[in-house]
Tab-separated table of C-alpha atoms in Angstrom:
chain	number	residue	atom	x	y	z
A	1	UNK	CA	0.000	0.000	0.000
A	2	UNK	CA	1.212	3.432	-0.640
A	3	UNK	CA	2.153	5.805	2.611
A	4	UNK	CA	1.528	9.088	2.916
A	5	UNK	CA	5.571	10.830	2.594
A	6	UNK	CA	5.712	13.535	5.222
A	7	UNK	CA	9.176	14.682	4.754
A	8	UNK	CA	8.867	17.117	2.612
A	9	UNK	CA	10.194	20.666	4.608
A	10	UNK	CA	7.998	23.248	3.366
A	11	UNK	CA	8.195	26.974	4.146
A	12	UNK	CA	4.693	27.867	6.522
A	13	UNK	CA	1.450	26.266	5.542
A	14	UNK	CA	0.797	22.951	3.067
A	15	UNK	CA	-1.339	24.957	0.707
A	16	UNK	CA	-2.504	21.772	-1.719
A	17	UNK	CA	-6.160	20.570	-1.163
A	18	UNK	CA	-7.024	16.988	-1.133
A	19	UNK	CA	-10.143	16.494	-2.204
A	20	UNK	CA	-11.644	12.630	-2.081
A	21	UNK	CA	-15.330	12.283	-3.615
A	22	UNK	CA	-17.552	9.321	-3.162
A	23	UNK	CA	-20.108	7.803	-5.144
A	24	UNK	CA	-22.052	5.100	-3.643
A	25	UNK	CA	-24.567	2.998	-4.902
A	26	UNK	CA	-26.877	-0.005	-2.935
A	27	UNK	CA	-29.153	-2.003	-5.015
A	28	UNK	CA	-32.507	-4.132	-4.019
A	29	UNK	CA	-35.145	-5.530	-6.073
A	30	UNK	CA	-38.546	-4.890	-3.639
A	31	UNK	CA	-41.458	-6.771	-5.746
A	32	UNK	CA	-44.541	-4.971	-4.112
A	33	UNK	CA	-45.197	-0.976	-3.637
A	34	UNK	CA	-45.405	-2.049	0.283
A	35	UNK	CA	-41.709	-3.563	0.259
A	36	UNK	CA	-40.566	-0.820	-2.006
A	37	UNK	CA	-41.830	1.905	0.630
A	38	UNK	CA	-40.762	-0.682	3.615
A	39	UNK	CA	-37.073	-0.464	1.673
A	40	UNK	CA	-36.590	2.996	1.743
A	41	UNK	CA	-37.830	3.521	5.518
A	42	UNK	CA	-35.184	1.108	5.893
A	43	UNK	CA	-32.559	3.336	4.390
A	44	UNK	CA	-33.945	6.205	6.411
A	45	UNK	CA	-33.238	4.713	9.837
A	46	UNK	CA	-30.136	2.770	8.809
A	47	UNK	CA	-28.393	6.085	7.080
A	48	UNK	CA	-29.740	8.605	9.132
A	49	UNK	CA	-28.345	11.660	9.904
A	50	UNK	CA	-27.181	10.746	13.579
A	51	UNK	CA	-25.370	7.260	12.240
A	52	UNK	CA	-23.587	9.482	9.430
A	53	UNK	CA	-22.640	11.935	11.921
A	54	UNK	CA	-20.735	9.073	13.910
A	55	UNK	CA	-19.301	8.001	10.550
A	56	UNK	CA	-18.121	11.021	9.873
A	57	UNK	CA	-16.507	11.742	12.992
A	58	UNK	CA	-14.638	8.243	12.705
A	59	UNK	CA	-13.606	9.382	9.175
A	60	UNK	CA	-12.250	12.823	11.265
A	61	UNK	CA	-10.502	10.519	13.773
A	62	UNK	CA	-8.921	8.332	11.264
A	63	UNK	CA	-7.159	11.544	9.241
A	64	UNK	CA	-6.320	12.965	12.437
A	65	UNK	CA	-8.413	16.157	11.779
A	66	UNK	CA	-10.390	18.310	14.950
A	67	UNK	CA	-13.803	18.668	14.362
A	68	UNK	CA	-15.137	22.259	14.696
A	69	UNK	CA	-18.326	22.627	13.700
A	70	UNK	CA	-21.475	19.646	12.706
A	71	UNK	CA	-24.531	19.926	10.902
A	72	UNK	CA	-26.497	17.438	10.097
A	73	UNK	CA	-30.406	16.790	8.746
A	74	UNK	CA	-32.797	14.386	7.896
A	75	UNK	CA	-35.241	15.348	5.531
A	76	UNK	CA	-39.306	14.354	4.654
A	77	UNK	CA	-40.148	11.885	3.389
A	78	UNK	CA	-36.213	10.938	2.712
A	79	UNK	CA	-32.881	11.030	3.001
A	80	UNK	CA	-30.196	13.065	5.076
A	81	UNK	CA	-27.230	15.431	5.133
A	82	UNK	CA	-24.053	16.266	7.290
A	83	UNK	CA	-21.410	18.656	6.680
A	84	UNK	CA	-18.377	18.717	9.258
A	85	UNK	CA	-15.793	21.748	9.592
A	86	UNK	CA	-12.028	20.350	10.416
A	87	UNK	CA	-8.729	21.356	10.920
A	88	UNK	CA	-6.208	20.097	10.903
A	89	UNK	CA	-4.247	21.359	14.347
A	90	UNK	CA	-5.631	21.173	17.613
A	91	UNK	CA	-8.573	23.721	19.054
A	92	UNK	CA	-6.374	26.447	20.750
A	93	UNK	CA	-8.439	29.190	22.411
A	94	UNK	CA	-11.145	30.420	20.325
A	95	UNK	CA	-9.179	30.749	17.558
A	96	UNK	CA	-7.878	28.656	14.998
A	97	UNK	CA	-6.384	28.942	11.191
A	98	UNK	CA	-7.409	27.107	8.192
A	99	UNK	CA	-10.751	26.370	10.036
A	100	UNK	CA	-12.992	27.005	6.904
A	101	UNK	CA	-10.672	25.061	4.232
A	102	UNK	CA	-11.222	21.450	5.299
A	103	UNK	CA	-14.172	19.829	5.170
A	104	UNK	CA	-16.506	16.276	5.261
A	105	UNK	CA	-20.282	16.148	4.096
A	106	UNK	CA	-22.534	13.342	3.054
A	107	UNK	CA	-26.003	13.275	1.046
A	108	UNK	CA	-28.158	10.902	0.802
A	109	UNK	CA	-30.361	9.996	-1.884
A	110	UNK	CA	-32.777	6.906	-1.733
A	111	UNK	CA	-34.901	6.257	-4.322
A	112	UNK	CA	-37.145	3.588	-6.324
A	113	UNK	CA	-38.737	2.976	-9.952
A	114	UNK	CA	-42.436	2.703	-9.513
A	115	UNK	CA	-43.120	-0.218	-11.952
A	116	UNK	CA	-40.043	-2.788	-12.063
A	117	UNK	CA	-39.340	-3.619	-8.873
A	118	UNK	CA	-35.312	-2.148	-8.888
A	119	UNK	CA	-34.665	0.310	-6.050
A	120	UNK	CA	-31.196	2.470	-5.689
A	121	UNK	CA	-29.778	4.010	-2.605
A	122	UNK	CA	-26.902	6.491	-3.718
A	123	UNK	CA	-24.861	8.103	-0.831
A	124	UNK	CA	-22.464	11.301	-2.098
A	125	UNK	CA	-19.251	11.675	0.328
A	126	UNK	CA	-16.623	14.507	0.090
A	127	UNK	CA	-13.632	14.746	2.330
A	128	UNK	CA	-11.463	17.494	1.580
A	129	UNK	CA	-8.425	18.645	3.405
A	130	UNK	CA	-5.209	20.801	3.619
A	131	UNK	CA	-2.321	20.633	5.798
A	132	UNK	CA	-0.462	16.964	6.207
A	133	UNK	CA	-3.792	15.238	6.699
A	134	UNK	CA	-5.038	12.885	4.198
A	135	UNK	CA	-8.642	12.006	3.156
A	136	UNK	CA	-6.978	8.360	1.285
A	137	UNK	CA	-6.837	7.237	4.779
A	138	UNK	CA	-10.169	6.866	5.409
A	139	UNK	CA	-10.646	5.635	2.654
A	140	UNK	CA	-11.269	1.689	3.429
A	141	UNK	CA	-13.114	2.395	6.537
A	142	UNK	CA	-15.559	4.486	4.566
A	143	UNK	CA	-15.871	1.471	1.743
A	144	UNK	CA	-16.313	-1.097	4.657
A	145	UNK	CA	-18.769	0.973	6.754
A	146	UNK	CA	-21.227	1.451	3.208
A	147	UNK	CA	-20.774	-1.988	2.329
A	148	UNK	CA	-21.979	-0.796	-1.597
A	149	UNK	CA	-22.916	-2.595	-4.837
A	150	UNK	CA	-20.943	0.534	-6.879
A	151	UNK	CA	-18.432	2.643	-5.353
A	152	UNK	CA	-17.098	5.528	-7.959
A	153	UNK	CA	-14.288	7.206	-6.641
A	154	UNK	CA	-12.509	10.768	-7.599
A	155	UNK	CA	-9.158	11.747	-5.815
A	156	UNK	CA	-8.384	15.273	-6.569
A	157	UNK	CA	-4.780	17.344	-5.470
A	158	UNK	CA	-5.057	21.204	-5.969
A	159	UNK	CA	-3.158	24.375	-5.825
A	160	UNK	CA	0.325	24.280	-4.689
A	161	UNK	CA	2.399	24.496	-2.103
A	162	UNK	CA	6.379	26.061	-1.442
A	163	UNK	CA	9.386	24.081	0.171
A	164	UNK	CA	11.823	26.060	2.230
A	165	UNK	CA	14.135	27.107	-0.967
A	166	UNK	CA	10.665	28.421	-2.550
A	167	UNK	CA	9.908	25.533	-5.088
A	168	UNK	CA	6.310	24.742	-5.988
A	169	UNK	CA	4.946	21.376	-4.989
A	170	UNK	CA	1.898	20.342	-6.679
A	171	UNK	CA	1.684	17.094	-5.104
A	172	UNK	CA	3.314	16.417	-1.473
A	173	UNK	CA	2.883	12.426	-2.118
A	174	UNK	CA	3.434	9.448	-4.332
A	175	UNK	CA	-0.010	7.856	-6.170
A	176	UNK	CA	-0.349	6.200	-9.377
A	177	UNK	CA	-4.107	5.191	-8.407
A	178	UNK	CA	-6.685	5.573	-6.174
A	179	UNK	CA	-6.553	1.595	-5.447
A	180	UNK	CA	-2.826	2.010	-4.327
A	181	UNK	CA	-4.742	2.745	-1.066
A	182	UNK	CA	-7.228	-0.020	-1.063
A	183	UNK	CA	-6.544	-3.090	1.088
A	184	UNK	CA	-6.151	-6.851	-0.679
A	185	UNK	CA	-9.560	-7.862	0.577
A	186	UNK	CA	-11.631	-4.927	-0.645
A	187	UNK	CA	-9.556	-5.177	-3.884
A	188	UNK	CA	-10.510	-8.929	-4.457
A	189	UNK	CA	-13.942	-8.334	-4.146
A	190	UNK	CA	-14.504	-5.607	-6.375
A	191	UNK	CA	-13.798	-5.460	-9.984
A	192	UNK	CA	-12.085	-1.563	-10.678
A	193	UNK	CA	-11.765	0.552	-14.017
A	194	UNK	CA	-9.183	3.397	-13.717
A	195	UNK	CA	-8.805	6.817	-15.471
A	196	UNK	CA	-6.377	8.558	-14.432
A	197	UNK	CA	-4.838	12.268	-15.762
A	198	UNK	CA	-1.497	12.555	-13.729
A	199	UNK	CA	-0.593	15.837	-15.150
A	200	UNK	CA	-3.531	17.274	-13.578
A	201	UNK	CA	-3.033	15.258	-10.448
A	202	UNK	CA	-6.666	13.590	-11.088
A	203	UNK	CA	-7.590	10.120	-10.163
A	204	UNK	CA	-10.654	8.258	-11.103
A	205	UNK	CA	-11.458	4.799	-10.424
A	206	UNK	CA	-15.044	2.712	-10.242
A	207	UNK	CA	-15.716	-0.267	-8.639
A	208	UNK	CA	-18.398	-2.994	-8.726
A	209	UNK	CA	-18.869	-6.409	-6.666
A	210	UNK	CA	-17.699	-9.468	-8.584
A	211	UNK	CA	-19.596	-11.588	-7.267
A	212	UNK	CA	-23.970	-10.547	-7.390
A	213	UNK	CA	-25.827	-12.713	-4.379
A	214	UNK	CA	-29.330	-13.003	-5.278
A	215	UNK	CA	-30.403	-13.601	-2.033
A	216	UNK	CA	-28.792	-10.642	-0.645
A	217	UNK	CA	-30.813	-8.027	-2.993
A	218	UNK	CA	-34.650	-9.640	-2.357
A	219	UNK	CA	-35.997	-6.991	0.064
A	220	UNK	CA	-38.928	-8.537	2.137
A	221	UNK	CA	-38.679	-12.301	0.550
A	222	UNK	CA	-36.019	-14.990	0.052
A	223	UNK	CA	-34.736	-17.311	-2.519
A	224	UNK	CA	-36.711	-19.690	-1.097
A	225	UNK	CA	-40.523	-17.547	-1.852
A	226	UNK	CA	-39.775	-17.186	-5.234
A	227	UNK	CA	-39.413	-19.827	-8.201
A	228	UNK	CA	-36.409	-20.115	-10.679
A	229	UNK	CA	-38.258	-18.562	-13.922
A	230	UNK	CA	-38.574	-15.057	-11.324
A	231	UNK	CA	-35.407	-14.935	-10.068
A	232	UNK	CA	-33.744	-15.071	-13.691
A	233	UNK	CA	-36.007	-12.246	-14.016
A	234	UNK	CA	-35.198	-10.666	-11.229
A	235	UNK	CA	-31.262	-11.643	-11.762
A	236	UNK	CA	-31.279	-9.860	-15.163
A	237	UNK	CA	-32.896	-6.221	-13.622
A	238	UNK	CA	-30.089	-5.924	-10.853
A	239	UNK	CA	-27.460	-6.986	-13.093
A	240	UNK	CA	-29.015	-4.135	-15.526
A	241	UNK	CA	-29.059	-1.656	-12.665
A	242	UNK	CA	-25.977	-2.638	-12.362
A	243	UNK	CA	-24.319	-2.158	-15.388
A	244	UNK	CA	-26.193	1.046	-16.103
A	245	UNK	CA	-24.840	3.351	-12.860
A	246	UNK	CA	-20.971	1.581	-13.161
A	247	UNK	CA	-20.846	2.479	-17.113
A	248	UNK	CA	-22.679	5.710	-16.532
A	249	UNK	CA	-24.933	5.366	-19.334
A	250	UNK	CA	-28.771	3.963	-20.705
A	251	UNK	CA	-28.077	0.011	-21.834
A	252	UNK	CA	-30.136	-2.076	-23.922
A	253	UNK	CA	-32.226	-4.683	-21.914
């Protein structure tokens, strides 16, 4: 796994801004309008604001930034937002620098298709930071607490930064892709696309599971309530769903 190289001796603040953006995507296939409606109450309690605020804070814990400032909402009839302020030194006083320049926020945004059956939960996270901190390290505690069908990721390193002698630093660390930073198990269960631009100092990489469950995407019924000719059926819709969010684009069915 790439590490984070700290040794660089720069002259006052670490200007660049690391900015990490998530993408995440949970699929189900609820037959009835009652399961569909049952599935995204679900989602409401299980990613409610109060449960994202204590992922978020973890996410602040793990980067080694101090919370300042939390706002969070859940809104009728769904979803939820949080936005954290961080820095990354200590509270001192009443005062402290940099306080509006680092950031986390999440938005939620459940949803369902009235006539098929497919229903998508889509989660957007931003972590972005300046100083020494890093948003990558959060990065598979974040994938691991979302558990997600689709995870589309964008890793972003702006403005610049002087060392000591005056020389401009674009980049303060080593990264030839975002999955540099992913451990082995998250990286054998996912299958990952990368575009990268490295002159820009922008990473882009998408992931989906290898492996689809059917049994894990019935909301409200089992394998076991439904015969084989449905859950080909309902096989085929996910796998659409699927296919459709990773590749970003309508698909033939």
């Amino acid at each position: 796994m790439a590490k984070h190289n700290s040794s660089l001796k720069l002259h006052g603040f670490n200007n660049l801004t690391k900015s990490l953006s998530f993408n995440i995507y949970d699929i189900c296939y609820a037959r009835s309008a009652l399961q569909r409606a049952e599935y995204i109450e679900y989602i409401d309690e299980v990613y409610n604001a109060e449960r994202l605020t204590d992922i978020l804070s973890e996410v602040a814990n793990i980067i080694g930034a101090t919370i300042l400032n939390v706002a969070h909402q859940d809104y009728d009839p769904q979803g939820a937002s949080v936005t954290m302020l961080i820095c990354e030194e200590p509270l001192k006083d009443s005062v402290v620098a940099h306080l509006d320049k680092s950031h986390i926020t999440v938005h939620t945004y459940p949803e369902s298709h009235p006539d098929d059956g497919v229903s998508t939960f889509r989660a957007d996270i931003d972590v972005s930071t300046c100083g020494l901190i890093s948003p990558l390290k959060a990065l598979n505690y974040l994938i691991h607490s979302l558990e997600s069908d689709i995870v589309i990721m964008d890793y972003r390193v702006r403005g610049f930064t002087r060392n000591v002698r005056g020389r401009k630093h674009f980049i303060d660390h080593r990264i030839n892709s975002i999955q540099d930073y992913l451990d082995r198990e998250i990286r054998q269960r996912y299958e990952m696309v990368d575009v990268n631009v490295y002159q820009e100092n922008l990473f882009h990489t998408k992931m989906r599971l290898k492996n689809l469950d059917l049994d894990t995407y019935l909301f409200g019924e089992g394998l076991e309530d439904i015969n084989t000719r449905d859950a080909r059926m309902i096989r085929r819709k996910v796998e659409h769903e699927i296919l459709e969010i990773f590749y970003g684009r309508n698909m033939p069915r």
